XYZ file of C-alpha atoms in Angstrom:
723
model
C 33.303 -36.138 53.703
C 36.700 -33.571 52.497
C 35.126 -30.104 51.757
C 37.267 -30.562 48.395
C 34.539 -33.851 48.440
C 31.499 -31.747 48.955
C 32.703 -29.159 46.654
C 32.365 -31.606 44.096
C 29.628 -32.833 44.594
C 27.970 -29.028 45.288
C 29.720 -27.942 41.224
C 27.870 -31.709 39.851
C 23.681 -30.928 40.669
C 25.049 -26.979 39.704
C 25.893 -28.268 36.677
C 23.279 -31.015 36.407
C 20.529 -28.037 37.011
C 21.648 -25.746 34.098
C 22.157 -28.817 31.574
C 18.773 -29.609 32.472
C 17.106 -25.908 32.253
C 19.455 -25.505 29.188
C 17.451 -29.263 27.618
C 14.488 -28.031 29.207
C 14.767 -23.712 27.637
C 15.682 -26.315 24.118
C 12.019 -27.671 24.225
C 10.153 -25.554 21.147
C 7.284 -24.884 22.435
C 4.578 -24.213 19.090
C 2.252 -21.517 18.912
C -0.814 -20.910 16.099
C -0.851 -18.055 13.971
C -4.159 -16.119 14.317
C -5.970 -18.436 17.611
C -8.174 -15.862 19.051
C -10.400 -17.917 20.844
C -10.511 -22.507 21.427
C -10.292 -22.391 17.402
C -8.127 -21.112 15.140
C -10.831 -19.964 11.975
C -9.341 -19.519 8.454
C -10.631 -18.812 5.508
C -11.643 -22.008 2.655
C -8.381 -21.675 0.704
C -6.001 -19.714 2.739
C -3.407 -21.258 5.039
C -1.412 -20.585 8.060
C 1.269 -20.387 10.359
C 2.539 -22.727 12.726
C 4.854 -21.315 14.685
C 8.264 -22.634 17.119
C 9.770 -21.409 19.277
C 13.401 -23.076 18.639
C 14.648 -24.619 15.097
C 13.395 -27.434 13.771
C 15.231 -30.535 12.379
C 14.181 -30.286 8.879
C 13.519 -34.545 8.073
C 11.541 -34.971 10.941
C 8.956 -32.334 9.154
C 6.769 -34.796 6.797
C 2.874 -34.925 6.071
C 3.301 -38.131 8.315
C 4.668 -36.219 11.643
C 2.473 -33.022 11.062
C -1.102 -33.641 9.626
C -4.894 -32.726 9.562
C -7.583 -35.190 9.211
C -11.449 -33.722 9.651
C -13.956 -34.574 11.922
C -14.808 -37.625 10.693
C -11.180 -38.617 10.618
C -10.296 -38.444 7.407
C -7.702 -37.237 6.078
C -7.380 -33.837 4.854
C -4.534 -33.200 1.837
C -2.576 -30.563 2.531
C 0.889 -28.992 1.939
C 3.415 -27.524 4.377
C 6.428 -25.362 3.670
C 8.915 -25.171 6.447
C 10.898 -21.338 6.513
C 14.543 -21.208 6.465
C 15.446 -20.414 9.726
C 13.128 -23.921 10.895
C 10.921 -21.503 12.688
C 7.861 -20.828 11.087
C 5.624 -23.676 9.634
C 2.666 -23.064 6.865
C 0.343 -24.763 6.238
C -1.199 -24.844 2.407
C -5.322 -25.703 1.889
C -5.487 -27.791 -0.257
C -5.600 -27.267 -3.991
C -9.545 -27.732 -4.541
C -9.697 -25.642 -0.409
C -10.931 -27.188 2.463
C -14.170 -28.603 1.906
C -16.808 -27.219 3.789
C -18.290 -30.101 4.746
C -17.791 -31.063 7.366
C -16.715 -27.347 9.068
C -13.743 -28.036 11.833
C -10.360 -29.256 11.438
C -7.729 -31.046 13.767
C -4.224 -30.298 13.066
C -2.076 -33.415 15.376
C 1.777 -32.350 15.577
C 3.453 -36.080 16.204
C 6.155 -36.521 18.743
C 8.662 -37.466 16.331
C 9.049 -33.516 15.275
C 12.460 -32.566 17.002
C 14.642 -29.534 17.524
C 18.066 -30.072 16.138
C 18.487 -31.370 20.088
C 16.677 -34.349 19.826
C 13.652 -32.350 21.688
C 10.234 -32.785 20.681
C 7.624 -29.998 21.541
C 6.147 -28.530 24.405
C 2.310 -26.663 23.604
C -0.853 -26.999 21.260
C 0.152 -30.261 19.880
C -3.618 -31.025 18.566
C -4.511 -27.570 17.333
C -8.302 -27.150 15.763
C -9.479 -24.974 13.421
C -13.171 -24.456 11.433
C -12.927 -23.177 8.346
C -15.249 -20.579 6.543
C -16.218 -19.599 3.366
C -17.603 -16.010 4.277
C -15.862 -13.097 6.220
C -17.320 -13.898 9.665
C -18.971 -10.996 11.645
C -18.808 -9.538 14.874
C -22.869 -9.747 16.255
C -23.009 -7.881 19.447
C -21.070 -5.145 21.408
C -20.082 -7.943 24.217
C -18.365 -9.529 21.156
C -16.563 -6.480 19.713
C -15.689 -5.713 23.288
C -14.192 -9.006 23.805
C -12.479 -8.493 20.215
C -10.745 -4.947 21.453
C -9.505 -6.861 24.777
C -7.518 -9.750 22.576
C -5.715 -7.173 20.394
C -4.773 -4.950 24.107
C -3.590 -8.295 25.706
C -1.351 -9.660 22.093
C 0.021 -5.916 22.154
C 1.600 -6.271 25.856
C 3.102 -8.555 24.588
C 4.262 -7.831 21.123
C 6.837 -4.668 21.833
C 6.668 -3.569 18.179
C 3.067 -3.107 18.684
C 2.156 0.552 20.793
C -1.731 0.726 21.905
C -2.059 3.734 19.274
C -1.555 1.354 16.438
C 1.516 0.242 14.333
C 4.470 2.131 15.620
C 6.555 1.348 12.738
C 5.643 0.455 9.182
C 7.813 -0.857 7.323
C 6.185 -0.216 3.925
C 7.890 1.834 1.346
C 5.442 5.151 0.801
C 6.031 5.283 -2.516
C 2.993 6.022 -4.924
C -0.393 4.948 -2.599
C -2.004 3.938 -6.218
C -0.542 3.752 -9.826
C -0.756 2.484 -14.080
C -0.133 -0.366 -15.242
C -0.846 0.057 -19.485
C -1.058 2.651 -21.487
C -2.864 6.081 -19.458
C -7.203 6.220 -20.121
C -5.843 9.770 -21.787
C -4.864 8.771 -24.837
C -6.956 10.152 -27.487
C -8.740 13.367 -25.649
C -9.144 16.764 -26.458
C -7.144 17.756 -22.717
C -5.091 15.402 -20.265
C -6.042 13.197 -17.179
C -4.982 11.391 -14.745
C -2.166 8.897 -15.392
C -4.442 6.114 -14.025
C -3.730 2.084 -13.274
C -6.171 0.746 -14.752
C -8.406 2.057 -18.209
C -11.982 2.817 -16.973
C -10.783 3.252 -13.102
C -10.488 6.516 -11.746
C -8.534 8.249 -9.384
C -8.747 11.140 -6.621
C -5.816 14.366 -7.842
C -5.562 17.504 -6.709
C -5.727 18.630 -9.912
C -8.199 17.944 -12.770
C -10.038 19.074 -16.012
C -13.176 18.709 -17.940
C -11.969 20.632 -20.908
C -12.664 23.972 -20.249
C -12.110 24.888 -16.537
C -9.124 23.625 -14.450
C -10.377 22.379 -10.882
C -7.709 22.742 -7.888
C -7.130 22.443 -4.535
C -4.158 23.841 -2.409
C -4.699 25.614 0.521
C -7.291 24.862 2.004
C -9.623 25.784 -1.326
C -11.410 24.169 -4.422
C -10.933 26.711 -6.724
C -12.220 25.993 -10.796
C -10.594 28.151 -13.075
C -12.573 29.078 -16.445
C -9.732 28.503 -19.948
C -11.171 30.585 -22.698
C -11.025 33.122 -23.915
C -8.674 33.939 -21.152
C -7.932 32.012 -17.578
C -10.171 33.456 -14.495
C -10.813 32.048 -11.199
C -14.761 31.937 -11.656
C -14.956 30.967 -7.876
C -13.232 29.640 -5.006
C -14.593 26.973 -2.229
C -12.323 28.061 1.589
C -12.848 25.567 3.788
C -12.694 25.798 7.444
C -9.158 25.351 9.241
C -9.616 21.846 10.457
C -10.077 20.695 7.174
C -7.900 19.377 4.815
C -8.729 18.549 0.559
C -6.847 15.296 -0.934
C -8.326 14.581 -3.967
C -10.990 15.162 -5.863
C -13.388 14.185 -8.705
C -14.893 15.291 -11.624
C -18.215 13.721 -12.928
C -20.576 15.468 -15.247
C -21.157 18.479 -13.589
C -20.616 17.021 -10.172
C -17.197 17.352 -8.246
C -16.634 15.058 -5.022
C -13.718 16.488 -2.249
C -12.422 13.969 -0.029
C -10.195 14.327 2.384
C -9.859 14.723 6.418
C -11.550 17.003 8.489
C -10.520 17.373 12.377
C -12.512 19.170 13.687
C -13.404 18.627 17.657
C -15.462 16.023 18.789
C -19.478 15.012 18.661
C -21.478 15.911 21.478
C -22.691 13.815 23.664
C -25.924 15.137 22.364
C -25.117 13.849 19.074
C -25.924 10.472 20.280
C -28.975 10.558 21.797
C -29.273 8.163 24.905
C -25.974 6.112 24.220
C -23.882 8.617 26.225
C -20.993 5.764 26.528
C -18.944 6.867 23.485
C -15.311 7.648 22.906
C -14.158 10.366 21.491
C -13.699 11.206 17.740
C -10.272 11.888 17.105
C -10.112 12.381 12.566
C -12.988 12.516 10.351
C -12.751 11.511 6.699
C -14.794 13.917 5.246
C -16.522 14.049 1.226
C -18.294 16.665 -0.017
C -20.617 16.326 -3.408
C -21.235 19.401 -5.263
C -23.073 20.390 -7.804
C -20.943 22.812 -10.374
C -23.499 22.956 -12.887
C -23.232 26.949 -12.179
C -19.702 27.000 -12.023
C -20.064 31.141 -10.646
C -21.969 29.479 -7.828
C -21.084 26.218 -6.275
C -23.575 24.284 -4.366
C -22.671 21.513 -1.647
C -24.993 18.418 -1.805
C -24.332 16.207 0.163
C -21.651 15.800 2.909
C -20.108 12.690 4.550
C -17.974 11.970 7.408
C -17.108 8.881 8.220
C -14.535 8.089 11.430
C -11.049 7.768 10.673
C -8.248 8.845 7.817
C -8.911 8.636 4.387
C -6.800 5.961 2.682
C -7.418 6.061 -0.829
C -10.823 5.962 -3.074
C -11.366 4.508 -6.660
C -13.871 5.793 -9.548
C -15.806 3.562 -12.064
C -18.786 4.962 -14.556
C -20.190 7.850 -11.445
C -19.763 5.908 -8.037
C -16.675 6.450 -6.202
C -15.513 3.633 -3.540
C -14.151 5.471 -0.721
C -11.036 3.922 1.398
C -10.934 4.952 4.894
C -9.034 3.748 7.929
C -10.191 4.275 11.581
C -8.192 2.700 15.241
C -10.265 3.066 17.985
C -9.761 4.250 21.353
C -9.913 0.617 22.902
C -7.563 0.189 25.586
C -10.168 2.525 27.269
C -12.171 -0.733 27.737
C -9.657 -1.970 30.384
C -11.138 1.066 32.419
C -15.253 0.423 31.125
C -16.581 -2.855 28.870
C -19.255 -0.609 28.387
C -17.681 1.779 25.952
C -18.900 1.811 22.623
C -15.644 1.375 19.691
C -17.399 1.270 16.953
C -16.563 4.110 14.049
C -19.329 6.245 13.572
C -20.764 7.707 9.883
C -22.441 11.381 9.779
C -24.391 11.963 6.305
C -26.633 15.054 5.726
C -29.731 13.564 4.064
C -29.827 11.621 7.637
C -29.694 16.311 9.384
C -26.062 15.501 10.000
C -26.735 13.312 13.353
C -23.692 10.875 13.386
C -24.827 7.084 13.561
C -22.441 3.867 14.708
C -22.004 1.429 12.379
C -24.532 -1.663 13.366
C -22.976 -4.523 15.081
C -24.374 -6.758 12.301
C -22.613 -4.854 9.747
C -18.862 -5.231 11.457
C -17.179 -8.246 10.196
C -13.070 -9.230 10.255
C -10.402 -11.020 8.351
C -9.629 -14.412 10.624
C -6.410 -14.136 12.041
C -5.758 -10.635 11.890
C -4.603 -9.032 15.118
C -4.431 -5.528 13.602
C -6.775 -2.971 15.600
C -8.480 -0.438 13.223
C -11.237 -0.858 11.076
C -11.431 -0.296 7.743
C -13.845 1.060 6.017
C -15.599 0.740 2.431
C -17.655 3.055 1.649
C -19.757 3.090 -1.880
C -20.668 6.757 -3.478
C -23.635 8.039 -6.642
C -21.422 10.856 -7.505
C -24.486 11.259 -10.426
C -27.405 10.137 -7.918
C -27.089 12.485 -5.258
C -29.931 10.959 -2.806
C -28.896 7.523 -3.351
C -28.845 5.889 0.090
C -24.566 5.394 1.219
C -22.948 2.161 1.550
C -20.536 2.105 4.078
C -19.137 -2.095 4.746
C -16.969 -2.247 8.235
C -14.487 -4.479 8.054
C -11.395 -5.467 11.638
C -8.316 -5.533 10.511
C -5.518 -3.401 8.482
C -5.333 -2.748 4.403
C -1.682 -1.349 3.593
C -1.962 -1.047 -0.465
C -4.898 -0.922 -2.713
C -5.806 -1.721 -5.999
C -9.110 -1.947 -8.337
C -10.198 -3.091 -11.568
C -13.299 -2.822 -13.250
C -14.451 -5.981 -11.480
C -12.663 -6.034 -8.272
C -11.041 -4.496 -5.413
C -7.823 -6.069 -3.628
C -6.997 -4.845 -0.652
C -2.995 -6.458 1.554
C -2.822 -6.410 4.448
C 0.252 -6.721 6.599
C 0.211 -10.024 9.756
C 3.437 -9.952 11.911
C 4.231 -12.881 13.324
C 4.231 -13.690 16.985
C 7.276 -12.130 17.701
C 7.057 -8.947 15.854
C 9.973 -8.823 14.312
C 10.377 -11.300 11.807
C 9.140 -9.917 8.351
C 5.369 -10.029 7.238
C 3.223 -12.289 5.158
C 0.369 -10.399 3.156
C -2.654 -10.819 3.682
C -4.458 -10.177 0.524
C -8.372 -9.948 0.934
C -10.524 -9.637 -2.709
C -14.619 -7.835 -3.539
C -16.034 -7.634 -5.843
C -17.780 -3.698 -6.927
C -20.739 -4.136 -8.543
C -23.372 -0.877 -9.043
C -21.612 0.409 -5.902
C -22.413 -2.783 -4.007
C -18.572 -4.007 -2.513
C -18.934 -8.016 -1.530
C -16.378 -10.598 -0.049
C -15.251 -13.341 -2.706
C -12.326 -14.320 -1.234
C -8.395 -14.224 0.265
C -5.308 -15.350 0.579
C -1.420 -15.126 1.742
C 1.747 -14.580 0.764
C 5.184 -14.062 1.926
C 6.531 -11.093 2.676
C 5.031 -7.327 1.914
C 4.291 -5.476 -1.251
C 5.314 -1.859 -1.804
C 3.083 -0.055 -3.294
C -0.443 -0.577 -4.949
C 2.293 -1.274 -8.360
C 2.726 -4.349 -6.224
C -0.309 -5.720 -7.302
C -2.573 -7.383 -10.810
C -4.622 -8.758 -12.069
C -4.635 -10.088 -15.836
C -6.325 -12.856 -17.512
C -8.682 -13.595 -13.895
C -5.092 -13.877 -12.050
C -3.878 -12.142 -9.036
C -0.073 -11.235 -9.582
C 1.331 -10.255 -5.947
C 5.334 -9.062 -5.642
C 6.480 -8.737 -2.407
C 9.758 -7.955 -0.663
C 10.677 -10.391 2.259
C 12.486 -9.570 5.300
C 15.761 -6.892 5.579
C 17.977 -5.022 2.583
C 20.755 -3.908 5.443
C 19.845 -7.381 8.035
C 23.023 -9.256 6.356
C 22.634 -12.330 8.812
C 18.881 -12.754 7.033
C 19.208 -11.180 3.408
C 16.362 -10.323 2.266
C 14.897 -11.723 -0.688
C 12.230 -10.727 -3.425
C 8.842 -12.783 -5.293
C 6.400 -12.456 -7.467
C 3.793 -15.204 -6.564
C 0.499 -15.472 -9.134
C -2.504 -16.774 -7.581
C -6.605 -17.637 -9.908
C -9.494 -16.684 -9.090
C -10.550 -18.229 -5.483
C -7.050 -16.304 -4.091
C -5.081 -19.856 -4.842
C -0.733 -20.059 -5.165
C -0.905 -21.586 -8.689
C 2.524 -20.544 -9.605
C 6.035 -18.092 -7.631
C 9.436 -17.107 -8.947
C 11.244 -16.638 -5.693
C 14.248 -15.312 -4.381
C 15.123 -12.947 -6.604
C 17.552 -10.608 -6.006
C 18.816 -11.714 -2.217
C 19.861 -8.657 -0.210
C 17.851 -5.771 -2.108
C 14.645 -4.933 -1.703
C 12.038 -3.901 -4.640
C 11.765 -0.698 -5.581
C 9.115 0.126 -8.726
C 7.086 -2.626 -10.158
C 5.259 -2.711 -13.697
C 2.711 -5.335 -15.085
C 2.978 -5.920 -19.222
C 0.235 -8.287 -20.670
C 1.791 -11.548 -19.687
C 5.333 -9.804 -18.396
C 5.924 -8.586 -15.292
C 9.474 -5.725 -14.567
C 10.537 -5.843 -11.234
C 12.907 -3.019 -10.380
C 14.754 -3.765 -6.931
C 18.078 -2.104 -6.093
C 21.458 -1.702 -3.118
C 24.260 -0.970 -5.024
C 23.235 -1.528 -8.469
C 19.707 -1.268 -10.201
C 18.772 -4.690 -11.444
C 15.526 -5.228 -13.941
C 14.031 -8.636 -14.329
C 12.044 -9.064 -16.784
C 9.466 -11.979 -15.613
C 7.105 -14.373 -18.354
C 4.109 -15.301 -16.652
C 2.416 -16.339 -19.733
C 1.434 -19.872 -17.790
C 1.131 -18.953 -14.662
C 1.891 -21.922 -13.300
C 5.629 -21.472 -14.023
C 6.600 -18.185 -14.227
C 10.104 -17.700 -15.085
C 12.048 -14.744 -15.289
C 13.162 -14.501 -18.941
C 16.069 -11.860 -18.692
C 18.277 -9.037 -16.221
C 19.813 -5.381 -16.722
C 21.368 -4.511 -13.952
C 22.647 -1.047 -14.195
C 23.658 1.628 -10.904
C 20.745 4.173 -9.091
C 17.670 2.884 -9.590
C 13.648 3.594 -10.509
C 10.347 4.352 -8.341
C 8.443 4.080 -11.022
C 7.795 2.666 -14.498
C 5.883 3.639 -17.052
C 5.502 2.160 -20.733
C 5.249 4.235 -24.019
C 4.259 0.265 -25.506
C 4.711 -3.230 -25.251
C 9.096 -2.803 -25.655
C 9.384 -0.214 -24.375
C 9.563 1.197 -20.671
C 10.743 5.229 -19.066
C 11.960 4.640 -15.828
C 12.300 7.517 -13.793
C 13.882 7.505 -10.528
C 17.811 8.339 -8.698
C 20.833 8.327 -9.885
C 23.769 6.607 -7.330
C 27.369 6.972 -6.645
C 29.323 3.884 -4.492
C 31.896 5.663 -2.224
C 34.299 3.863 -0.907
C 35.279 5.475 2.329
C 38.385 3.682 2.591
C 36.224 0.976 4.056
C 37.688 -2.755 4.302
C 37.213 -5.163 1.648
C 34.756 -6.848 3.339
C 32.924 -3.829 4.540
C 29.770 -3.153 1.884
C 29.692 0.875 0.578
C 28.327 3.553 0.792
C 25.459 4.511 -1.399
C 24.911 7.791 -1.441
C 21.741 9.379 -4.314
C 22.768 11.718 -6.775
C 20.321 13.907 -9.472
C 17.116 12.883 -10.395
C 17.396 10.448 -13.316
C 15.447 9.220 -16.745
C 16.160 5.709 -18.274
C 15.369 4.219 -21.208
C 14.866 0.859 -21.738
C 14.175 -1.378 -24.286
C 12.950 -4.579 -23.418
C 12.181 -6.161 -26.973
C 14.599 -9.170 -26.320
C 12.857 -10.954 -23.368
C 16.146 -11.911 -22.311
C 18.234 -9.054 -23.146
C 16.985 -6.316 -21.660
C 19.194 -3.010 -22.111
C 18.744 0.437 -21.447
C 18.762 2.738 -24.764
C 19.360 6.215 -23.651
C 19.539 8.154 -20.273
C 19.418 11.806 -18.418
C 20.430 13.066 -15.644
C 19.129 15.572 -13.747
C 20.890 17.647 -11.191
C 22.767 16.264 -7.551
C 21.802 15.529 -4.836
C 18.338 17.360 -3.757
C 16.482 17.784 -7.021
C 12.984 16.026 -6.040
C 9.949 15.718 -8.071
C 7.135 14.598 -6.823
C 6.435 11.237 -9.055
C 8.885 9.860 -7.664
C 6.305 9.257 -5.308
C 3.266 9.912 -6.903
C 2.506 8.832 -10.963
C -0.608 11.033 -11.113
C 2.476 13.736 -11.267
C 3.551 12.550 -14.987
C 2.048 14.140 -17.788
C 1.742 12.339 -20.957
C 0.505 14.277 -24.169
C 0.578 10.870 -26.512
C 0.416 13.066 -29.761
C 3.507 14.446 -29.498
C 5.184 11.727 -26.994
C 5.647 14.352 -24.358
C 5.895 13.619 -21.286
C 6.225 15.970 -18.016
C 6.471 16.536 -14.466
C 7.330 19.232 -11.933
C 10.953 19.067 -10.849
C 13.057 21.025 -7.899
C 17.545 20.768 -8.916
C 19.585 21.620 -6.828
C 23.448 20.733 -7.184
C 26.009 19.844 -5.613
C 28.147 22.884 -4.458
C 31.889 23.077 -5.933
C 34.569 21.955 -3.654
C 32.481 20.456 -0.656
C 30.529 17.141 -0.318
C 27.802 18.021 1.440
C 26.886 21.706 0.317
C 23.477 21.877 -1.730
C 23.609 24.987 -4.419
C 19.555 25.520 -5.705
C 19.131 26.233 -9.001
C 15.100 26.229 -9.727
C 11.609 25.004 -9.521
C 9.785 24.432 -12.215
C 8.518 21.265 -14.689
C 10.556 19.418 -17.614
C 8.916 18.485 -20.900
C 10.584 15.570 -22.342
C 9.578 14.307 -25.879
C 10.789 9.911 -25.306
C 10.497 7.546 -28.165
C 11.943 4.549 -28.951
C 13.306 6.105 -32.473
C 14.803 9.782 -31.030
C 15.572 8.703 -27.371
C 15.617 11.252 -24.478
C 14.697 14.889 -25.843
C 14.577 17.627 -23.150
C 12.233 19.991 -24.909
C 11.583 22.489 -22.898
C 12.787 23.966 -18.874
C 9.534 26.021 -17.238
C 9.697 27.888 -14.331
C 6.888 30.534 -12.207
C 7.164 33.264 -12.443
C 7.818 33.758 -8.601
C 11.139 32.012 -9.230
C 12.649 34.031 -11.559
C 14.957 35.878 -9.227
C 17.477 33.773 -7.195
C 16.482 31.959 -3.615
C 18.206 29.825 -1.698
C 15.814 27.261 -1.580
C 12.395 26.290 -3.615
C 9.269 28.484 -2.117
C 5.979 26.676 -1.921
C 3.931 28.428 -3.787
C 5.816 28.255 -6.766
C 5.579 24.150 -6.414
C 4.006 23.737 -9.398
C 1.089 20.229 -8.180
C 0.287 19.349 -11.534
C 0.608 20.056 -15.805
C -2.583 19.703 -18.112
C -2.838 19.755 -21.432
C -5.405 21.155 -23.113
C -5.870 20.725 -27.325
C -2.545 22.836 -28.425
C -2.508 24.774 -24.599
C 0.045 22.984 -22.104
C -0.611 24.705 -18.111
C 1.327 24.073 -14.595
C -0.823 24.673 -11.697
C 1.015 25.813 -9.012
C -0.040 26.338 -5.458
C 0.483 30.473 -6.438
C -1.407 30.634 -10.261
C -1.657 28.783 -13.471
C 0.312 29.462 -16.924
C -0.432 28.775 -20.260
C 1.934 27.790 -22.397
C 1.858 27.229 -26.235
C 2.056 23.207 -27.122
C 4.611 24.221 -30.168
C 7.488 26.480 -28.782
C 5.998 26.831 -25.184
C 5.487 30.321 -25.559
C 4.239 32.311 -22.892
C 0.561 32.154 -23.379
C -1.576 33.260 -20.197
C -1.260 33.480 -16.536
C -3.898 33.704 -13.524
C -3.145 34.624 -10.223
C -4.648 32.205 -7.572
C -4.211 34.536 -4.344
């Protein structure tokens, strides 16, 4: 055999091996999302995903090639939805939900399902799954340890997650909770918190009952009498490791909620249970009786292991949501460790107790390594039993009506890099009882609580799918409508491709969505027919709004930022750079839903100008009888002749009269006394936390002082120093 022939044979063998290896790697491997054990468990109305390693040939994904049968061999009428990249397939439940008899089903994948190379799949070909109408429980220490071991295994295989929880949070941190419709303060003699839903109060830094101002600042609760002259009548100083975040009022009761970074529990706290996890922070709630304002008395102290997330109050009951990430990786060294959250209640001698195993449930398909704790505490009855429900699985945004509480939880795909879907869990709330009722799923992620709304028994949610910066797979936005059983009945998809949502507002049958990348489109969406929502109109303007507030059913105020397009002299095919300028107020007229328009605009300061209102809706004051809107502000101006240097102007508050007839009219610029002398930058002490009104007086509440002004000319009436 000649040397040349030998080389040709070797090259042929190498080529065949290479082709074989290539073809083998192109074989689609399919995995079922959320398959923790041999069987997949899903809720009766839930959708779930099959994830393929290689894009599938679209025309082979049919009901004949992929189908579901129950354990008696009967066909189950599921629907299939293939993703744009053709690498994931969503399996939607039947319109009426899965039958609960029998409970066992199998999804079959035919060899006729092909890739673009014409190859069949490998991996899961018959996927058994079970259906449940209630969230499953843990029941035992062994089952809980097994749950976290599986989380640990998955996280090791997934670079997006670390042992200490999710490394990157996809959601934009705008206001955690916000307002739909007119604020509940209308018609009262003093202002209340700018709540999202009337009748559902939200915790805040400052509240008033009309006679006193209650304020959290610098680890203190201050109670200030407002008449006849302002006077601080009592101060409660919290320990160094306690950081209060929100307070609630209920008659002569005040509830303060925050985080406690105290040292770990002593082993003696657990009695004979010695193998416990160290504590890395507690959610803490202090209930005070303030019937004697000069001497508030602590009536109850409750601590829940983990971090405070959100809260709502209905009647006298506060619903508190917290999250706890256990050190579950320590189970690799010792699977006897107790990784349950602990609760400490002063009514039980302050002893810490782990939540019973039978009280721990989990969200099917969730792979989040944290507990969501939902606690109900009655402010009117300090000795009422404490209700604490524990769920394994994450929660990213909270929305609550008078009847229902919704938790939205992001769920990432197996590779961890794709944009998440969002699972929504619905709970019935009544008289301090929290009861799971149903769950659903939508594509994409929510921005904040304003992305969610309940209207006429339907749940509406706006999401962003993908990333605005990813030109290969640009983002898109959608509005989904789910029925009372959390079944998807209507949707508007593919809104503003390449952009993301910056604010949402629901008003009656209409939804208003602001997206942004270079300009600010305001979409008007009609949801009167929940099964067939429609985009009625769209308005494009520079800048974007991070918070939308209704004046009436035909006018909206947008609070956000002005922007500037910077060309930079780059090539035509390169997107221009967008820079953020001053704060922007826009008055939208939506009388003609098909042609929304801006009737007035106000630009405040330049780059660097900021208001807490842009992240926290509770910073907005609305005095309805005068059509007055106010908010804290720190104003910077761009230095003349420089692209990057800023000049600090002032910090304080701005007050506007805003009406459809007059537009946006500046009424007053208020600055704290300590801000009169020109500073080079804003001062923490002078930052105004909130603006409130009581009768005919306006109050600015800062970290340094409380100042009152007349509502007529905004003249300074009185000031009390808080130091």
